[in-house]
Coordinates of C-alpha atoms in Angstrom, one line a residue:
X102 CA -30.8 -19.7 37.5
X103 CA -32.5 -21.5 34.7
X104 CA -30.3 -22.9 31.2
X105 CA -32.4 -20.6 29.7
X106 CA -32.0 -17.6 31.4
X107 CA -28.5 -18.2 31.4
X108 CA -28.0 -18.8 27.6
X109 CA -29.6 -15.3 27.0
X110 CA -26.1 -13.5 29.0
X111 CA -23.7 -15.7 26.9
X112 CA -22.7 -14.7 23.9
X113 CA -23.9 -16.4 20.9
X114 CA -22.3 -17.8 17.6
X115 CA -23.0 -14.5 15.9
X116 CA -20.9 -12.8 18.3
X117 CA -17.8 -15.6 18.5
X118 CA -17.6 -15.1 14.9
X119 CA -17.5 -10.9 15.0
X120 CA -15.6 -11.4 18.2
X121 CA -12.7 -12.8 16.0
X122 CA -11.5 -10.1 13.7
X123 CA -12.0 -7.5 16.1
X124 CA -10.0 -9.2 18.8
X125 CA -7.4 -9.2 16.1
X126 CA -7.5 -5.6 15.2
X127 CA -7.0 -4.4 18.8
X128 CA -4.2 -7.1 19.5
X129 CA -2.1 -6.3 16.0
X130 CA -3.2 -2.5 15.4
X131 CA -5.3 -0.9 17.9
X132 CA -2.6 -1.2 20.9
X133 CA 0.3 -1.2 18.4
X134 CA -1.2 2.0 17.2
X135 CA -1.5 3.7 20.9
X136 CA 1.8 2.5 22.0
X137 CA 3.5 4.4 19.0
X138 CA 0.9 7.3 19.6
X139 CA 2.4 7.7 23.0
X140 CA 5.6 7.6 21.8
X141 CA 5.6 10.4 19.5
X142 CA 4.5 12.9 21.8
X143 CA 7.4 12.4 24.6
X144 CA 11.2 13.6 23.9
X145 CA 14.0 11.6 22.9
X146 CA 16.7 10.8 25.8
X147 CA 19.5 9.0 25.2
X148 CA 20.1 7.9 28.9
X149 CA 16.9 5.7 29.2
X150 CA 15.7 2.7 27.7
X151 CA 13.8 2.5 25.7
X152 CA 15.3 6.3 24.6
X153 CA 12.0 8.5 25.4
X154 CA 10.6 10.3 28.1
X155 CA 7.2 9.6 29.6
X156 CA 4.4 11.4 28.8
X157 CA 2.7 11.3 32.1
X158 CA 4.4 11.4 35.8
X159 CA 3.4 12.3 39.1
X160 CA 4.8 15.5 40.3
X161 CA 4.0 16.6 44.1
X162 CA 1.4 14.1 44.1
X163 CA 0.0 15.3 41.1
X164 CA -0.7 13.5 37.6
X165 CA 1.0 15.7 35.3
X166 CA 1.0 15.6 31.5
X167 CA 3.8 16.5 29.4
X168 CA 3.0 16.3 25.6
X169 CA 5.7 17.2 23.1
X170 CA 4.1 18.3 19.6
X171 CA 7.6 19.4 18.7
X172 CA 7.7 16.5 16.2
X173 CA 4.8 16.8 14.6
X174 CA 5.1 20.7 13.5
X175 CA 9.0 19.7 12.4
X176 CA 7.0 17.4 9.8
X177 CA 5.8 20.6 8.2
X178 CA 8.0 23.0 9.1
X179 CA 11.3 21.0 7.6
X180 CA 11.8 20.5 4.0
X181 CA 13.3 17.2 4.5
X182 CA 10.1 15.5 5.6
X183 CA 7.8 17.8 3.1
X184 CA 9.9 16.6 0.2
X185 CA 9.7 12.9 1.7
X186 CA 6.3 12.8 1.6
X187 CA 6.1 14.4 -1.4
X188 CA 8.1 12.3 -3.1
X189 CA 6.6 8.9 -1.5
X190 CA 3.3 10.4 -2.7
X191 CA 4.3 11.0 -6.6
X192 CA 6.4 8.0 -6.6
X193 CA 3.7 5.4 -5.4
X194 CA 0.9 7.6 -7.5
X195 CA 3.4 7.2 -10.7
X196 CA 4.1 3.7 -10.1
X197 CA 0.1 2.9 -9.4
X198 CA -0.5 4.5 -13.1
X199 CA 2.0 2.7 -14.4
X200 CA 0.7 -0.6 -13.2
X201 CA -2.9 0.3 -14.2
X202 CA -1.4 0.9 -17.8
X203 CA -0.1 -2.7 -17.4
X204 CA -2.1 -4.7 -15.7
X205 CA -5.4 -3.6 -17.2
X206 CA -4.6 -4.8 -20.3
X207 CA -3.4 -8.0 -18.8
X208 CA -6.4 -8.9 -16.7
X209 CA -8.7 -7.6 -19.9
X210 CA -7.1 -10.6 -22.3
X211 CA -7.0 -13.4 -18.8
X212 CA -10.2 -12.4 -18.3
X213 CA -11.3 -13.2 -22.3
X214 CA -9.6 -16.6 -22.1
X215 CA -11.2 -19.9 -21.7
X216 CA -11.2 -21.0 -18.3
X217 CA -8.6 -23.8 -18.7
X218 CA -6.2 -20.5 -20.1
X219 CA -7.8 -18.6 -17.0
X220 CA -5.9 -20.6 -14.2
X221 CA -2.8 -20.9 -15.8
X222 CA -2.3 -17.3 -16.7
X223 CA -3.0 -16.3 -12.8
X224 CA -1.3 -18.8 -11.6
X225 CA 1.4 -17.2 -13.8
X226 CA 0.5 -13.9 -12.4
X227 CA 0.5 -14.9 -8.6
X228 CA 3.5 -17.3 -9.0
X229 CA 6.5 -14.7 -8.5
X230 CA 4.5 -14.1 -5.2
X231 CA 5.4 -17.0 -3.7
X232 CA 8.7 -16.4 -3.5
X233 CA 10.4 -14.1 -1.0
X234 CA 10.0 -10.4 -1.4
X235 CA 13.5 -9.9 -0.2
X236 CA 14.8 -11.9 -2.9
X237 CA 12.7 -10.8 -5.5
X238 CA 14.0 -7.2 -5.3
X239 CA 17.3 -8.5 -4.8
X240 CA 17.3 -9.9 -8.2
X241 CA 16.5 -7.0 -9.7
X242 CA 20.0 -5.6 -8.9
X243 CA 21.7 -8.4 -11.0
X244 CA 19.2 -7.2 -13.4
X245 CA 19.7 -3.1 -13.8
X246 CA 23.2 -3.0 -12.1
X247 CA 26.5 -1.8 -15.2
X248 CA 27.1 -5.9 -15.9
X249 CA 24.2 -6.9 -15.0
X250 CA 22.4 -9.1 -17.4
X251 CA 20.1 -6.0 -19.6
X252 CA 22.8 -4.3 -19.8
X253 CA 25.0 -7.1 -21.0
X254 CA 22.5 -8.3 -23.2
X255 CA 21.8 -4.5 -24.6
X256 CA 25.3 -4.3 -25.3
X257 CA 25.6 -7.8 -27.3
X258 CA 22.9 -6.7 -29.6
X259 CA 24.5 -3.4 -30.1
X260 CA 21.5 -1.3 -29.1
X261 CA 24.1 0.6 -26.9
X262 CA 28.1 1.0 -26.6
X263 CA 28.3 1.5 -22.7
X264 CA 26.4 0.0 -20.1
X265 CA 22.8 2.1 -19.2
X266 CA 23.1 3.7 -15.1
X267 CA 19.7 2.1 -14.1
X268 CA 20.7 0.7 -10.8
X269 CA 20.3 2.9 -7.5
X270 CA 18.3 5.6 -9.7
X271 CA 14.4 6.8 -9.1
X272 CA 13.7 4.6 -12.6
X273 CA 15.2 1.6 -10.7
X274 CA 12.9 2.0 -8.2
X275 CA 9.8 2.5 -10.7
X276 CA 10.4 -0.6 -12.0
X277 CA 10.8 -2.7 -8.8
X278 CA 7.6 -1.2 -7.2
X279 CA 5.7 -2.1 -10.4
X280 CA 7.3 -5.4 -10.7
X281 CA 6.0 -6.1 -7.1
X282 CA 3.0 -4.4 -7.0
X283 CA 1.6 -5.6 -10.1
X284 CA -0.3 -8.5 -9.3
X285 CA -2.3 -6.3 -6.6
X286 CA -3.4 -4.2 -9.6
X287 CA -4.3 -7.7 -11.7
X288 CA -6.3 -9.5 -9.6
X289 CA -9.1 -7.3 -8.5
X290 CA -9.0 -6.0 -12.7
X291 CA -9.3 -9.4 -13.2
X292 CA -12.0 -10.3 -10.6
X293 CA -14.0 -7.5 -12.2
X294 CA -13.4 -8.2 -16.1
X295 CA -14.5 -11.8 -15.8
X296 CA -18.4 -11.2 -14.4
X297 CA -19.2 -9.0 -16.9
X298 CA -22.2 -9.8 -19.1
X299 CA -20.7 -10.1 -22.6
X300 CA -24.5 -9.6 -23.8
X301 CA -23.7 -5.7 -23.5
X302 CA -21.0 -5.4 -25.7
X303 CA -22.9 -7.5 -28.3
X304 CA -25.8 -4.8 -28.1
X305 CA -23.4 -2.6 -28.3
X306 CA -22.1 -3.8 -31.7
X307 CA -25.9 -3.9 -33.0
X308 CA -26.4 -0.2 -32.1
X309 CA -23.3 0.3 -34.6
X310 CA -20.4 0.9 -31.6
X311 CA -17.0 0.4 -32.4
X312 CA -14.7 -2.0 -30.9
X313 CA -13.2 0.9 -29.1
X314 CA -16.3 2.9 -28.8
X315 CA -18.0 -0.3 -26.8
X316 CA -14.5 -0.5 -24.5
X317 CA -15.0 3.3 -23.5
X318 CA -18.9 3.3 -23.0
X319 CA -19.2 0.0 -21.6
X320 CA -16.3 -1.6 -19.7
X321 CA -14.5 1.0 -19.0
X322 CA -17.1 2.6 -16.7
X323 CA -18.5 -1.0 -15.7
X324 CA -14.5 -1.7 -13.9
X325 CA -14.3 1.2 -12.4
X326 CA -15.0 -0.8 -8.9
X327 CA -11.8 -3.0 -10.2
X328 CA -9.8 -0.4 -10.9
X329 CA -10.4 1.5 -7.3
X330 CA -9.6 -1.7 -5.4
X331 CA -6.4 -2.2 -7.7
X332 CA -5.0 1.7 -7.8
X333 CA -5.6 1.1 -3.3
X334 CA -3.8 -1.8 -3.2
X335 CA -0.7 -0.7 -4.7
X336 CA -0.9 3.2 -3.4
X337 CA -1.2 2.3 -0.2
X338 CA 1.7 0.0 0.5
X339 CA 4.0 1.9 -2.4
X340 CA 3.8 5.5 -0.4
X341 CA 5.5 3.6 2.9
X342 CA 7.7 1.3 0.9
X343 CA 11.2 1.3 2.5
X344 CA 13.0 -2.3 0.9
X345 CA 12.6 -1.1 -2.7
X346 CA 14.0 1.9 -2.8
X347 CA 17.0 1.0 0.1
X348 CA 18.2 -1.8 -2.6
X349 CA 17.5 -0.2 -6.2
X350 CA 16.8 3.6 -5.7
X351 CA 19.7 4.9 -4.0
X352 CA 20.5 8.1 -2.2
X353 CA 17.9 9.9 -4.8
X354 CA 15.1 8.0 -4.0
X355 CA 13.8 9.9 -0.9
X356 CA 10.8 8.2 0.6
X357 CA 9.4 8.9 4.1
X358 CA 9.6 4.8 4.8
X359 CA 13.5 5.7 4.4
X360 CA 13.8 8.5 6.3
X361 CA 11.4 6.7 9.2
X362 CA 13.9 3.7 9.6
X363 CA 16.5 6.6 9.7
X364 CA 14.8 8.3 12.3
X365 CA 14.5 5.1 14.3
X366 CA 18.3 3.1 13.9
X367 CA 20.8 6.2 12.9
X368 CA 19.4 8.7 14.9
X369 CA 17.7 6.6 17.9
X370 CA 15.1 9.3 17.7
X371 CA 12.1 7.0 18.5
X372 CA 9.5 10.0 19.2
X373 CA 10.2 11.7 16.0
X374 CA 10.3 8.7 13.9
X375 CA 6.8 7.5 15.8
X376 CA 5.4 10.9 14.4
X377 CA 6.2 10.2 11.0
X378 CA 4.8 7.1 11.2
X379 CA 1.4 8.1 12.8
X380 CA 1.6 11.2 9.6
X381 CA 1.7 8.4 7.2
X382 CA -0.8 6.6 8.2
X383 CA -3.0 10.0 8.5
X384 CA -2.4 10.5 4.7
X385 CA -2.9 6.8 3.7
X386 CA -6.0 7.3 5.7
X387 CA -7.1 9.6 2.6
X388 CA -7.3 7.0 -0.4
X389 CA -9.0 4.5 2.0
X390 CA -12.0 6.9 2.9
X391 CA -12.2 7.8 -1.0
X392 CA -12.3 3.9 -2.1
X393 CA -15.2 2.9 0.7
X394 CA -16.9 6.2 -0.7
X395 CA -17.1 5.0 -4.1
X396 CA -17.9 1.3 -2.4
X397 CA -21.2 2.8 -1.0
X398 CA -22.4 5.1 -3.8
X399 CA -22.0 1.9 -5.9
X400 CA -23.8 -0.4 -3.3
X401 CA -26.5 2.3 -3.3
X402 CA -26.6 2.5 -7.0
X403 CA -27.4 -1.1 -7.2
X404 CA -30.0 -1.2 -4.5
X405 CA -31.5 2.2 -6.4

């Protein structure tokens, strides 16, 4: 066979390169993502090991198939795992706002900095996300708990008589999701704010705008792409979030990330807890379609 001949059945760089991510998206999700598929339609039993049945024997010499969707209608059927996922939902939509609220303004005034201010203020921003998530949200509970140190310091400028119950509450849990979360909503805010052509506010001004008239009719609608990508990256991780609410939210805070590592260590009942899991990702499958939606009609808007 000629080199040349040859070269055309290998694979080129173009390929080596694509051949890369995708390898790992089917190492690290696509057979992680079958294997707990396959688990959530067999039935929990205690006497094997790994505690599930098989989904697929031979019986008489025949492949049989035994699917269980037991699990999967007890997701809508009990109130435990509607008000779960009700409650993941509204807590990580709640928390989202809240960091929009906060971070916009934040990643407005880096964003209107000189760009000696610029790296310091994100490095300011990123630099609590170099230290370990675990212990980050631990901190918090020497924070909000009766003598911790708000309370305490509350208390000694007599703002209150009694110490405030924040710790292992729903509020707790608000504020250690937007604590976390926040620089996810700051840096693609940011990333947006800072190309923006100052040239259209200034027209603005000429053509008699107010300062909060230009705001609403010109950046406002020109971050929209920012504010997508930021309200994503913190709904999507918030609605499974399991450490925050274990270690500041309490028994109150119901969130299906909660009731999922239930499922799996207190009840050993792999299948069921595989089904929630596959459920969550179904309905965090929602937002992500909506943001590359809005991706494309933007990409088509600019090619228009």
């Amino acid at each position: 066979m000629k080199p040349g001949a040859l070269r055309k059945w290998l694979p080129g760089p173009r390929w080596a390169v694509i051949a890369v991510p995708y390898l790992w998206m089917l190492v690290f999700f696509a057979i992680p993502f079958l294997i707990v598929l396959r688990i959530s339609f067999s039935m929990r039993d205690l006497v094997r090991s790994p505690p599930y049945t098989p989904i697929v024997e031979y019986v008489n010499g025949a492949l049989t198939w035994r699917l269980n969707w037991d699990h999967y209608i007890t997701l809508v059927t009990e109130s435990l795992y509607v008000q779960a996922y009700a409650s993941s939902v509204w807590i990580a939509a709640v928390s989202t706002l809240l960091c929009l609220l906060i971070g916009y303004p934040m990643a407005y005034a880096i964003s209107r900095m000189s760009p000696a201010a610029r790296n310091v203020a994100m490095m300011l921003v990123v630099l609590p996300s170099w230290t370990s998530f675990l212990i980050r949200v631990y901190a918090w509970v020497g924070i909000l708990k009766n003598n911790g140190l708000l309370n305490n310091l509350l208390m000694k400028a007599g703002i209150i008589d009694e110490p405030l119950k924040i710790l292992y509450t729903p509020l707790a849990a608000y504020i250690g999701i937007v604590y976390c979360y926040l620089p996810f909503m700051v840096l693609p805010l940011y990333t947006n704010l800072v190309k923006h052509d100052q040239r259209l506010l200034e027209a603005a001004y000429d053509l008699g705008a107010k300062p909060w008239q230009a705001f609403l009719k010109v950046t406002l609608p020109l971050s929209k792409a920012g504010i997508v990508a930021g309200c994503m990256l913190v709904m999507i991780p918030a609605v499974g979030e399991y450490v925050i609410p274990e270690m500041l939210g309490g028994p109150d805070t119901l969130m299906i990330g909660r009731q999922l590592v239930n499922d799996f260590s207190a009840s050993t009942d792999w299948p069921r807890a595989s089904a929630v899991a596959i459920a969550m990702l179904l309905l965090l499958l929602v937002p992500i379609i909506v943001f590359n939606r809005v991706r494309q009609r933007e990409l088509e808007d600019r090619l228009a």
